[in-house]
Amino acid sequence: MIAVVRDTATAEQLDHLVSWIEDRGFRTNVSQGDNETIIGIIGDTTRIDPFILESMDIVERVQRVSEPYKLANRKFHPEDTVVDCGHGVLVGGGNFQVIAGPCSVEGDNLIEIARAVKAAGATMLRGGAFKPRTSPYTSQGMGARGLDLLMEAGAELDMPVVSEVMDPRDVQLFLDKGVDVLQIGARNAQNFTLLREVGKTNVPVLLKRGMSETIDELLMGAEYVMSEGNANVMLCERGIRTFETRTRNTFDVNAIPVLHHLTHLPVVGDPSHATGYTRYVRPGAYAAVAAGADALEIEVHDCPSRAWSDGSQALTPAQFADAMRRIALIREAVVAPVEEA
Amino acid sequence: MIAVVRDTATAEQLDHLVSWIEDRGFRTNVSQGDNETIIGIIGDTTRIDPFILESMDIVERVQRVSEPYKLANRKFHPEDTVVDCGHGVLVGGGNFQVIAGPCSVEGDNLIEIARAVKAAGATMLRGGAFKPRTSPYTSQGMGARGLDLLMEAGAELDMPVVSEVMDPRDVQLFLDKGVDVLQIGARNAQNFTLLREVGKTNVPVLLKRGMSETIDELLMGAEYVMSEGNANVMLCERGIRTFETRTRNTFDVNAIPVLHHLTHLPVVGDPSHATGYTRYVRPGAYAAVAAGADALEIEVHDCPSRAWSDGSQALTPAQFADAMRRIALIREAVVAPVEEA
Amino acid sequence: MIAVVRDTATAEQLDHLVSWIEDRGFRTNVSQGDNETIIGIIGDTTRIDPFILESMDIVERVQRVSEPYKLANRKFHPEDTVVDCGHGVLVGGGNFQVIAGPCSVEGDNLIEIARAVKAAGATMLRGGAFKPRTSPYTSQGMGARGLDLLMEAGAELDMPVVSEVMDPRDVQLFLDKGVDVLQIGARNAQNFTLLREVGKTNVPVLLKRGMSETIDELLMGAEYVMSEGNANVMLCERGIRTFETRTRNTFDVNAIPVLHHLTHLPVVGDPSHATGYTRYVRPGAYAAVAAGADALEIEVHDCPSRAWSDGSQALTPAQFADAMRRIALIREAVVAPVEEA
Amino acid sequence: MIAVVRDTATAEQLDHLVSWIEDRGFRTNVSQGDNETIIGIIGDTTRIDPFILESMDIVERVQRVSEPYKLANRKFHPEDTVVDCGHGVLVGGGNFQVIAGPCSVEGDNLIEIARAVKAAGATMLRGGAFKPRTSPYTSQGMGARGLDLLMEAGAELDMPVVSEVMDPRDVQLFLDKGVDVLQIGARNAQNFTLLREVGKTNVPVLLKRGMSETIDELLMGAEYVMSEGNANVMLCERGIRTFETRTRNTFDVNAIPVLHHLTHLPVVGDPSHATGYTRYVRPGAYAAVAAGADALEIEVHDCPSRAWSDGSQALTPAQFADAMRRIALIREAVVAPVEEA
């Protein structure tokens, strides 16, 4: 961390500030520039709130130079983490997977959808039993019964099951049911109470990026989970909020290589939420795998009785099957060895 | 709600869509334009997910024309809501208040700060006992002991106490301690589990806008609380996330009159979080009252032992006292009767 | 276009408004909802400023239902436009190209870079002779001499040349030199004076999206060029401004399929500016081609004398050659025919 | 400027980098931290592109510690600049003014509006003769004839005239007509060609912030004008683009005190564009003056023949007169001397 001190500061004020920093157990390095003085603050600066320093009258600006996350930081853990999701399915470190299924578990059609996505090559099954809805007047999900349907389908098809948990009081229920991966949704990305709670388990966590979370804040969310002892965290880019309204969110596909640079944790791309419209989900999925995602999470829905509709942002099984063939080819192109010139 | 249908749709497809909508209990009005057809959907459209319609192949675009919130909507409740916060302190409907106190309750200095802000004219006391911190490695607050200190100060000075609750499992503790106003922080603005939980009480709720929440989403958050039976909701603009980095957040001062237009609930401005730097808090406070806020929430900290610092984004008691005089004058200017020409 | 009228409006006010609209040559369709009335406005609504209507007291909200662009609109021109950039190079309608070269033309190394990118498969040469720099104290480019060097390299290698024009007074110079494609930079995306000026030529225009331009505004920029008679417009997604600071811009890869949906004009992806860091350019390039871009524009720089640097956001020729092989494979995966189930 | 070097860099690589920096005429200060090394770069770093350094393999991150603008920087020019706009009207350094008039000059009603705003206390007259319109199909303004009407009104009422120039080729026309203040619109905020052109005159410039311009970029725009010799620059906050759609822009009222902190140039607030709706213009105006603006620019329109309309984002003369009384009271509250405790 560095503190930039104004050139209006007196030598005494500067000494006072340096002493204050050193009293807190840090070393300092003072560098005199032409128009300002820079104090380098050396030590474990994750313990300092930069805003405290920045609010001092003689301090112009404070900047972190090292990241405030440790456990999630590739600097201290250079090797890729591989998360074992159960049923022999690994994510990260060269292992690529596709998670698919309906947005919400609705009932008996779940098993049909699950069979279809498995046949097309999906290796993990997703489905929402508890739903975070922006309106209190719309369905909030099937709850525990939805988890049962998911677990039955997962067992029949030998696929790990991913489902979202919203309430810290429900974590135990998810464990009791045997859910393989606990998903934390974008709206709870900074619900630190919930992050700590899933951190106390040893079940893999799929942590979605908040709608306006920076990449560094997403990593601090992972750090919350990991600091409680659970190192099995996968990070998911699912679109961020911007001024553009032609899509539900803006897919920050850059975040995929940036995360690979900053962290050893696996990175998942969710083109369904990142675009919000069926017609854009496939280009989004191809972009995510092309950018290096370790997994994709894609909503698929089969609605034969509503042939003229394809469900909000879901692919039909046929669209998904076509997409899977292209995804496999793109993955191959990305991981092919570098040719000699 | 209207659905815009492409001109490539056949008459049969259009009929099919109209029937589907009417089967769900809505009336329709079909208007044929030059290049598209518009279906007006009449009825309680809060029950429809616009994305479902928009994903249909023949549908170009779906737009809500009425807001999905009812209880919070000024259309159905034209009179301003006045929230009674206890100790005779009312917010809204012409009643203006200032909430002040430290960011975090730290110990014995609380009562000193409380006396200072009361002397300067503050009518409500704030303080954090449970703190949402972006890093798991920094202090998470004093917890229950902090609430006790707050309640003691509130009792001595006859001021209602405002404090943030983060965990649905803590709501009962806040009730037991007698906290007068339950604050929901920006990071929990769409933590629907927590919103429902405080909605089951009858204690006033101070609901902060999420960092990237639209004004309509903030109102849907209020709707969550109100739909459980608690109508005592105050909405707080505390800065949104944008591309600008010279301040911690961007103070969306426009949101204050927009909220007054859309809802009958009182609107609070928080210039401390909205700016993030002591030097900008006072201009932010003046702007908020000038824009018509019903209350301000301002962080004040007294740190005699750290005379060269004024605490992150806090005002000193002296700065706060000066600000209060100007705030009173600005409030007068805003609410003065319109003169005849 | 629809206008939502408040239910507080009297019948007389509503009639008055309908007459006002009809007096301007539009037809109307009035639909009475439960809580509001919707007036459908039928005719060429590109001539109406929605803000005028929206400011009327009885009007709640105005929404366009059809796009205000005509010439750029796929609705009125369903077939893909193919832009002929000269030297036999076509963009769009199934023709895929890669534009490469240095950010700025610096001198004799241009021809070396040009040979390298051509050898790797690039089909168009880019280079900046006039540079929009955020600081007046940094180099503003080689000017006319830079254009000469570009044209010499293009002639030697039989490649069309793309270069940015910033000043309407320079357009004639670009024509005189024979520049094949006039690039309009992001900062001039809404410089309507410049857009009109290039619209008066018949030279292909590569129009970059402004840093905070919506997709619809980008299309209105194209409409400015086309309304002057020049239909040879290519649109370029080059990253937008968001709250994320780990990359120079946020690559809105969604914009690629959205543009294909809305317009018949070719779409170009620029991963160099969209990421801003060499290490993220290749994943960005792969994402853009995977999402369906008709062309890529990539900065390449050869700096043998600075072996430890690879230039701001540029790829080395070796990195570019590796990228080109993968880009070709990804393009194949995307355009492969759909297999029968 | 500091460069953060990875701890994987060898001593030789670090030496190489330090030599490279020093060869360019800078001094360095190397500070060894626990997990990274920081190189302080001392000298005139406005000449360095941080992205060049940041792209080097061993460099983790580069951060400016001093601003890249000099002439606009308060550090080097602590006293407030007072801009003389003619007719005895000064802006800045304690001088507060209100600029008012119609969005576009439409004809004979201009003089009526001008008389009304002058009677209410406005001291400068605004009006658009050349209009940047997002659509090529809407009116582009009256042009030179509009300037004549403005100058006649200004002469009659002894008020300086403010009008927007869009094309560098029109600057001479504005000078010939005698326009008192050249306005640069938000869309041209980074049109460096135009900024240089107005910088070559000695006429005051009112520079509007771009829709997604950071405060630092706005100051770099001012630097462009000033570096050509014209020091008479006023900066205008007019709303920025964010995700919120309930207003046309988000009024970044924080920018007003931030600009006062960073620069000596006067700061103007434009609540008409910053809100976009008549009903929010007055709260926005009060907020801007409360936050410390040196001037306001407000659109006023008189439309007796359209009594049911108040014009897009314009105030009526009666609304403006009421606003002016409150603005004066708020200005008094803000600049009142600090009372002794």
PDB file of C-alpha atoms in Angstrom, chain C residues 103-106 126 128-142 164 166 185-188 211 248 273 299 312-313, chain D residues 45-52 64 68 189-193 195-196 213 216-217 219-225 227:
ATOM      1  CA  CYS C 103      -1.583   1.275 -32.914  1.00  0.00           C
ATOM      2  CA  SER C 104       0.464   4.161 -34.317  1.00  0.00           C
ATOM      3  CA  VAL C 105       2.535   4.355 -37.456  1.00  0.00           C
ATOM      4  CA  GLU C 106       6.040   5.005 -36.119  1.00  0.00           C
ATOM      5  CA  ARG C 126      -4.379  -0.868 -39.730  1.00  0.00           C
ATOM      6  CA  GLY C 128      -2.847   5.367 -36.733  1.00  0.00           C
ATOM      7  CA  ALA C 129      -1.424   8.468 -38.380  1.00  0.00           C
ATOM      8  CA  PHE C 130      -3.575  10.989 -36.485  1.00  0.00           C
ATOM      9  CA  LYS C 131      -4.008   9.984 -32.838  1.00  0.00           C
ATOM     10  CA  PRO C 132      -6.669  11.072 -30.340  1.00  0.00           C
ATOM     11  CA  ARG C 133      -4.648  11.278 -27.138  1.00  0.00           C
ATOM     12  CA  THR C 134      -6.186  12.048 -23.765  1.00  0.00           C
ATOM     13  CA  SER C 135      -3.212  14.278 -22.947  1.00  0.00           C
ATOM     14  CA  PRO C 136      -2.166  17.256 -25.071  1.00  0.00           C
ATOM     15  CA  TYR C 137       1.408  16.559 -23.963  1.00  0.00           C
ATOM     16  CA  THR C 138       1.815  13.181 -25.693  1.00  0.00           C
ATOM     17  CA  SER C 139       2.524  12.484 -29.350  1.00  0.00           C
ATOM     18  CA  GLN C 140      -0.362  13.214 -31.697  1.00  0.00           C
ATOM     19  CA  GLY C 141       0.842  10.950 -34.511  1.00  0.00           C
ATOM     20  CA  MET C 142       2.893  11.286 -37.719  1.00  0.00           C
ATOM     21  CA  GLU C 164      -8.564   6.891 -38.165  1.00  0.00           C
ATOM     22  CA  MET C 166     -10.492  12.821 -36.427  1.00  0.00           C
ATOM     23  CA  GLY C 185     -12.800   6.455 -33.103  1.00  0.00           C
ATOM     24  CA  ALA C 186     -14.807   5.942 -29.944  1.00  0.00           C
ATOM     25  CA  ARG C 187     -14.357   9.537 -28.765  1.00  0.00           C
ATOM     26  CA  ASN C 188     -15.885  10.788 -32.027  1.00  0.00           C
ATOM     27  CA  MET C 211     -17.360   4.443 -24.526  1.00  0.00           C
ATOM     28  CA  ARG C 248      -9.255  -0.756 -19.641  1.00  0.00           C
ATOM     29  CA  HIS C 273      -9.029  -1.736 -26.851  1.00  0.00           C
ATOM     30  CA  GLU C 299      -2.977  -4.383 -32.624  1.00  0.00           C
ATOM     31  CA  SER C 312       0.877  -1.634 -24.378  1.00  0.00           C
ATOM     32  CA  GLN C 313      -1.977  -3.785 -25.631  1.00  0.00           C
TER      33      GLN C 313
ATOM     34  CA  THR D  45       5.273  11.607 -15.586  1.00  0.00           C
ATOM     35  CA  THR D  46       2.646  13.280 -17.756  1.00  0.00           C
ATOM     36  CA  ARG D  47       4.915  12.149 -20.595  1.00  0.00           C
ATOM     37  CA  ILE D  48       4.516   8.431 -19.796  1.00  0.00           C
ATOM     38  CA  ASP D  49       1.713   6.174 -20.945  1.00  0.00           C
ATOM     39  CA  PRO D  50       1.051   3.933 -17.917  1.00  0.00           C
ATOM     40  CA  PHE D  51      -0.271   1.179 -20.164  1.00  0.00           C
ATOM     41  CA  ILE D  52       3.149   0.754 -21.781  1.00  0.00           C
ATOM     42  CA  ARG D  64      -0.334   7.507 -11.210  1.00  0.00           C
ATOM     43  CA  PRO D  68      -1.551  14.393 -15.606  1.00  0.00           C
ATOM     44  CA  ALA D 189     -16.074  16.574 -24.615  1.00  0.00           C
ATOM     45  CA  GLN D 190     -13.217  14.517 -26.082  1.00  0.00           C
ATOM     46  CA  ASN D 191     -13.298  15.980 -29.579  1.00  0.00           C
ATOM     47  CA  PHE D 192      -9.717  17.129 -29.257  1.00  0.00           C
ATOM     48  CA  THR D 193      -9.785  18.858 -32.640  1.00  0.00           C
ATOM     49  CA  LEU D 195     -10.994  21.681 -28.024  1.00  0.00           C
ATOM     50  CA  ARG D 196      -7.739  22.853 -29.619  1.00  0.00           C
ATOM     51  CA  GLU D 213     -16.077  11.026 -18.696  1.00  0.00           C
ATOM     52  CA  ASP D 216      -9.906  13.539 -14.403  1.00  0.00           C
ATOM     53  CA  GLU D 217     -10.709  13.225 -18.099  1.00  0.00           C
ATOM     54  CA  LEU D 219      -9.817  18.141 -16.497  1.00  0.00           C
ATOM     55  CA  MET D 220      -7.664  16.753 -19.319  1.00  0.00           C
ATOM     56  CA  GLY D 221     -10.184  18.262 -21.735  1.00  0.00           C
ATOM     57  CA  ALA D 222      -9.729  21.622 -20.020  1.00  0.00           C
ATOM     58  CA  GLU D 223      -5.978  21.087 -20.283  1.00  0.00           C
ATOM     59  CA  TYR D 224      -6.325  20.732 -24.073  1.00  0.00           C
ATOM     60  CA  VAL D 225      -8.048  24.121 -24.277  1.00  0.00           C
ATOM     61  CA  SER D 227      -2.509  24.305 -23.487  1.00  0.00           C
TER      62      SER D 227
END
